[in-house]
Tab-separated table of C-alpha atoms in Angstrom:
chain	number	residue	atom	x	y	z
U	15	UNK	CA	118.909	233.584	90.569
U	16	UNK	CA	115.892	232.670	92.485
U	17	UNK	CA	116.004	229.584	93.883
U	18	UNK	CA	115.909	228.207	97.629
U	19	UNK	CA	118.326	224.974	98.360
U	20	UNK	CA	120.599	223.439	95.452
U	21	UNK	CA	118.741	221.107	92.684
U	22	UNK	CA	118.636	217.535	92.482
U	23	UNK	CA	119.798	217.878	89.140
U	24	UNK	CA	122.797	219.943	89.902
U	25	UNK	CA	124.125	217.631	92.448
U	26	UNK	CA	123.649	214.888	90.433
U	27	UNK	CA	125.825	216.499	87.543
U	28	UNK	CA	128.455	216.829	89.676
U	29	UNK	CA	128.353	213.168	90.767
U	30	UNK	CA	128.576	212.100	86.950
U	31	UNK	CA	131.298	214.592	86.254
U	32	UNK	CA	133.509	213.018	89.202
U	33	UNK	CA	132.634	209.309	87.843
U	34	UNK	CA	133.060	209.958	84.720
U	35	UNK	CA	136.588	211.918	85.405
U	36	UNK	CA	137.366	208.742	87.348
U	37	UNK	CA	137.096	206.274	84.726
U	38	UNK	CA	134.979	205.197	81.999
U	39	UNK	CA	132.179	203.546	83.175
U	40	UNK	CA	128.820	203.150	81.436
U	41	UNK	CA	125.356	204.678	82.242
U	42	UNK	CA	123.924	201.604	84.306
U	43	UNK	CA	127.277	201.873	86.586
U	44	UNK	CA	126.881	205.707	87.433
U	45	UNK	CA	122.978	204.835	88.802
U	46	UNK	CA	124.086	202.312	90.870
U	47	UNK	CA	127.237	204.313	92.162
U	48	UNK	CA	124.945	207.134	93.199
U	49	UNK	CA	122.579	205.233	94.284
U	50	UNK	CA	124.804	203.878	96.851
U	51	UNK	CA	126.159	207.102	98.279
U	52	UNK	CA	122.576	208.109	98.862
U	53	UNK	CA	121.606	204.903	100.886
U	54	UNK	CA	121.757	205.264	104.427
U	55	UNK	CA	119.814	209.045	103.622
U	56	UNK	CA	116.556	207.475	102.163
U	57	UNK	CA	116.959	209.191	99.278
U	58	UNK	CA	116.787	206.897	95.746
U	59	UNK	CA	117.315	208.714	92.564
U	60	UNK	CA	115.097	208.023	89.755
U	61	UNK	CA	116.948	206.330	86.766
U	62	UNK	CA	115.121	208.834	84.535
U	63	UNK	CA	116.857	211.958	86.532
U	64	UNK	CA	120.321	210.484	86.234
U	65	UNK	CA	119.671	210.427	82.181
U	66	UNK	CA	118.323	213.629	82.361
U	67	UNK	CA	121.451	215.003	84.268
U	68	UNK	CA	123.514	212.909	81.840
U	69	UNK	CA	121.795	214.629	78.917
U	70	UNK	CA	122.082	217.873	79.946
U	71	UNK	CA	125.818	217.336	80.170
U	72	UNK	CA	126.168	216.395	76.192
U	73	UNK	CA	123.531	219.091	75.593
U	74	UNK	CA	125.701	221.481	77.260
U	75	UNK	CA	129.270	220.281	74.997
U	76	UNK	CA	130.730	219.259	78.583
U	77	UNK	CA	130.805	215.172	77.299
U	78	UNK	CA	130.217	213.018	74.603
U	79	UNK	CA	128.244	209.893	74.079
U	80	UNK	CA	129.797	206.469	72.205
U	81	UNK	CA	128.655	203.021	71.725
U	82	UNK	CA	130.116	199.660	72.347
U	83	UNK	CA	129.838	196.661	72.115
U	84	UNK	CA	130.408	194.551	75.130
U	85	UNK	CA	131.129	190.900	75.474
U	86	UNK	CA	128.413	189.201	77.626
U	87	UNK	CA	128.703	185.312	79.048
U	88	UNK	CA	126.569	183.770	76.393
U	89	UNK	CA	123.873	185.939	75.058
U	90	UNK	CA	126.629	187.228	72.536
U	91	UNK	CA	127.279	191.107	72.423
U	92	UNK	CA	125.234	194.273	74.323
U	93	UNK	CA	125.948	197.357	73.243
U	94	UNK	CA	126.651	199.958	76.437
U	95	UNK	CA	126.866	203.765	76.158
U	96	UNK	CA	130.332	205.306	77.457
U	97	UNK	CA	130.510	209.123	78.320
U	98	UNK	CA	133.526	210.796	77.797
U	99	UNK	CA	135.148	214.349	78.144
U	100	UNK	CA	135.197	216.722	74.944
U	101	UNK	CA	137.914	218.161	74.228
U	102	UNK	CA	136.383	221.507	75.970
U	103	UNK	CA	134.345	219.763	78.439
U	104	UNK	CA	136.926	218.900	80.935
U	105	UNK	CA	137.956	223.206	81.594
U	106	UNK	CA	133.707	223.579	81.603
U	107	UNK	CA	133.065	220.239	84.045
U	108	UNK	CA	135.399	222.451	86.581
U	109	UNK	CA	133.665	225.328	86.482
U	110	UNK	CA	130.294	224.073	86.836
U	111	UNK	CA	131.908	221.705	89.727
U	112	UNK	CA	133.115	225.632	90.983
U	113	UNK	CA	129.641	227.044	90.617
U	114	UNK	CA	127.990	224.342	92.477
U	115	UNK	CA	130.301	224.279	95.250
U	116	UNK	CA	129.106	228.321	96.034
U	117	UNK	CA	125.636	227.174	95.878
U	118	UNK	CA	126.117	223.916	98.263
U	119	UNK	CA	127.372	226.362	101.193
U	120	UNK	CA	124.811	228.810	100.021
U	121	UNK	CA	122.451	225.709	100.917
U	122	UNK	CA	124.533	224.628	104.224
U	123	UNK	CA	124.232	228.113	105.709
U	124	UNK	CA	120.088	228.759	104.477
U	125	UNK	CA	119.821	225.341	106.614
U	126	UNK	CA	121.633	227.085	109.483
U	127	UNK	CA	119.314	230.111	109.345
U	128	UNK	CA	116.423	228.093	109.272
U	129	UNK	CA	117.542	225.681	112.430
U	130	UNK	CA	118.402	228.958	114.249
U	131	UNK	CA	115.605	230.887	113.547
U	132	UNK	CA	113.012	228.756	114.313
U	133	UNK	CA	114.310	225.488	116.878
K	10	UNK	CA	109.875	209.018	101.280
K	11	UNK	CA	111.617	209.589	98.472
K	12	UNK	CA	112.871	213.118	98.255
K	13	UNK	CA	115.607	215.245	97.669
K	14	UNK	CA	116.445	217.729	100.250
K	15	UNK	CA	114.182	219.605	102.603
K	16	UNK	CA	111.260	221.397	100.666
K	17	UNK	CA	111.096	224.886	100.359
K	18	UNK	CA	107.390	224.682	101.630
K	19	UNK	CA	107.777	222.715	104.645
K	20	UNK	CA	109.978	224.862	105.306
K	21	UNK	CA	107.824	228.098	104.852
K	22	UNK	CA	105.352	226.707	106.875
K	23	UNK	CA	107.741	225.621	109.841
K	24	UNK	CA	108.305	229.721	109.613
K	25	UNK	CA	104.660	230.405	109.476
K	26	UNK	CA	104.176	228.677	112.858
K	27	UNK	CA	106.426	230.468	114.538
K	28	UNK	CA	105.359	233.518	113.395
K	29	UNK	CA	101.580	232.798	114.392
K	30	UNK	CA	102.850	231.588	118.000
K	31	UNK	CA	104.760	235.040	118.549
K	32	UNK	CA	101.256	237.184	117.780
K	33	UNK	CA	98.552	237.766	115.586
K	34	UNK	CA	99.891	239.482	112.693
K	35	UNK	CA	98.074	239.296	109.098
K	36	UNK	CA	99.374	237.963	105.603
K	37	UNK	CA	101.209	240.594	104.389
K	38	UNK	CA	103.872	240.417	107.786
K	39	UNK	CA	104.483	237.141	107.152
K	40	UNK	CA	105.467	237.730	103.958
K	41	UNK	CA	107.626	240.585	104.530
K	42	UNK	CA	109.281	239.094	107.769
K	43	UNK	CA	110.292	235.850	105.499
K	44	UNK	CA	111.385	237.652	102.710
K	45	UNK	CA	113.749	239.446	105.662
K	46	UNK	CA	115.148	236.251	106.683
K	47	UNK	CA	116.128	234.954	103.657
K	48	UNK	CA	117.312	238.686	101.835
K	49	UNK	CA	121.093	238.285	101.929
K	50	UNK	CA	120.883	234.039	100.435
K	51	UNK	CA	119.790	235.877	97.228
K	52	UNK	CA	116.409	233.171	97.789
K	53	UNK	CA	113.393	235.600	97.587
K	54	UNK	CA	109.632	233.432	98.458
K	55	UNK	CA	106.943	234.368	96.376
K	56	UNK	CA	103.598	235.706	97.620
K	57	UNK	CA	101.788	232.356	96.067
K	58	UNK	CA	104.316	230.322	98.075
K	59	UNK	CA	103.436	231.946	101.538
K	60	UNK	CA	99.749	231.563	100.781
K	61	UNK	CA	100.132	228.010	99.484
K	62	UNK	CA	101.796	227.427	102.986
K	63	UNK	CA	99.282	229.278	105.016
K	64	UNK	CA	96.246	227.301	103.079
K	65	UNK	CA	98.047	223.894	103.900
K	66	UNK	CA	98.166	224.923	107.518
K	67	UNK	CA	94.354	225.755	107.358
K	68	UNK	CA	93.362	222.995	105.550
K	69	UNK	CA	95.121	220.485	108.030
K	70	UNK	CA	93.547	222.298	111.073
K	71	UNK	CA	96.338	223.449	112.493
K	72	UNK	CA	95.058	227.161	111.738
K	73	UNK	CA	92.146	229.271	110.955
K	74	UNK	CA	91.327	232.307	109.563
K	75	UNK	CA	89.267	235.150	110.993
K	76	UNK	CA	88.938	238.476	108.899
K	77	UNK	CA	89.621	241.596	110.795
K	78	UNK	CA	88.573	245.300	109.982
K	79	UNK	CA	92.143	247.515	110.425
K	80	UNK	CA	90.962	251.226	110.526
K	81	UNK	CA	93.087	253.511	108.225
K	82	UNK	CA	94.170	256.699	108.390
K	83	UNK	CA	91.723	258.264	105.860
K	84	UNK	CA	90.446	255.566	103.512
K	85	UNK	CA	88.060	254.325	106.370
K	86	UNK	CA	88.537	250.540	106.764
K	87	UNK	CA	90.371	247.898	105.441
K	88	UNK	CA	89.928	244.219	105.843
K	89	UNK	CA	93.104	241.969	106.805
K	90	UNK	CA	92.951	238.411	107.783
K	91	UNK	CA	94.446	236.933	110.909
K	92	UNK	CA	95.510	233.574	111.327
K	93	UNK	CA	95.487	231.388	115.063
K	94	UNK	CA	95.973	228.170	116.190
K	95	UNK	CA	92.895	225.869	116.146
K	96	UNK	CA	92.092	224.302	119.968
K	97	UNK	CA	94.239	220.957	118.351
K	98	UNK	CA	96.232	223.069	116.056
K	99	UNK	CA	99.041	224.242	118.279
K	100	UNK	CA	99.764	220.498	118.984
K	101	UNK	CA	99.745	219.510	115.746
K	102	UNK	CA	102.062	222.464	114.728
K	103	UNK	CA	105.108	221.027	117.590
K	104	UNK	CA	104.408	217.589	115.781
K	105	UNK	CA	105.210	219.150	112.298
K	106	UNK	CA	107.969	221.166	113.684
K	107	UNK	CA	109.950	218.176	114.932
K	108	UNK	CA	109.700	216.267	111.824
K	109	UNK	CA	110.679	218.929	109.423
K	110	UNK	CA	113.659	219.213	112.133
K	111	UNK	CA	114.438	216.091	111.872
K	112	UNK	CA	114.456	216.224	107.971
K	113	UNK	CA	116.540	219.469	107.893
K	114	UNK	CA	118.971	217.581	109.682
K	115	UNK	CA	118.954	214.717	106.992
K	116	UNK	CA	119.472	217.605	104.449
K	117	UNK	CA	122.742	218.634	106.318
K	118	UNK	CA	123.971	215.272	106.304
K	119	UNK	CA	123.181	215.048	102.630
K	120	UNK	CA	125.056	218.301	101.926
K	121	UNK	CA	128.192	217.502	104.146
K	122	UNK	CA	128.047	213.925	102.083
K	123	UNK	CA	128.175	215.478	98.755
K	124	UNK	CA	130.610	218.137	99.327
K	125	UNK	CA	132.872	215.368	100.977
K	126	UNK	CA	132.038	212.902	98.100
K	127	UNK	CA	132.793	215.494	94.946
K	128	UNK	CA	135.241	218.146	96.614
């Protein structure tokens, strides 16, 4: 491991693990969710990093995609993507939550060092 | 802006700075002094990373170079470069300082956010 302060991409895998652990929501939903916590920090994510994060996920046997079809007002049916847990994914989702966690305080205290060595 | 958390070169160069206010030491120190600082996060910069830093400094005018002879022990001379604050540069440096602070600060927030959102 070389890397200075936790990925983008890791944090945002941990966002979609908790969301979709939560309930099952559809790709669109998870943006905005995210989106949201990150407001008042002027950070936006890009809509192609939260697919990317998503995809790594089902790369990585940790959830699955399906398709429905949803009801809409009057335009007839759209069909959504759902993510869901395999049946291994759920045990693997906690780890990687676990392995994140290590590097997030790894982060807090290089951010630490950094204000105290130089300010 | 639009980014993540703190970059690992603003960051660098914040470093940098610091080490050109406290005396004139050459390339190599600076590496070797960072590397120090950041030995037991397991984060390790690369020599391209310091010199990336160092050239943005230059290139903004915050620094200059001036080569140096260094007399050896028996191999006669070798050159090094040394790096100072332009007449505007040490000015410009506190300017840069305070915004990166003010940035590392967001990045804490961010971190205390996402740890309090997923954990």
């Amino acid at each position: 491991m070389n890397h200075f302060l936790t990925k983008q991409r890791a944090i945002l895998k941990v966002y979609l693990i908790n969301l979709i652990d939560k309930k099952k929501m559809y790709g669109m939903q998870y943006l905005q969710l995210i989106r949201e916590a990150f407001k008042e920090y002027g950070y936006i994510p890009k809509h192609s990093e939260i697919y990317k994060a998503l995809h790594e996920l089902t790369r990585d046997g940790i959830v699955y995609r399906t398709k429905k079809l949803r009801s809409e007002d009057k335009d007839g049916f759209q069909e959504i993507i759902i993510y869901q847990f395999t049946e291994e994914g759920y045990k693997k989702a906690q780890l990687y939550k676990k392995q994140v966690k290590a590097d997030l305080e790894r982060s807090r205290d290089i951010l630490s060092k950094v204000m105290k060595d130089n300010y």
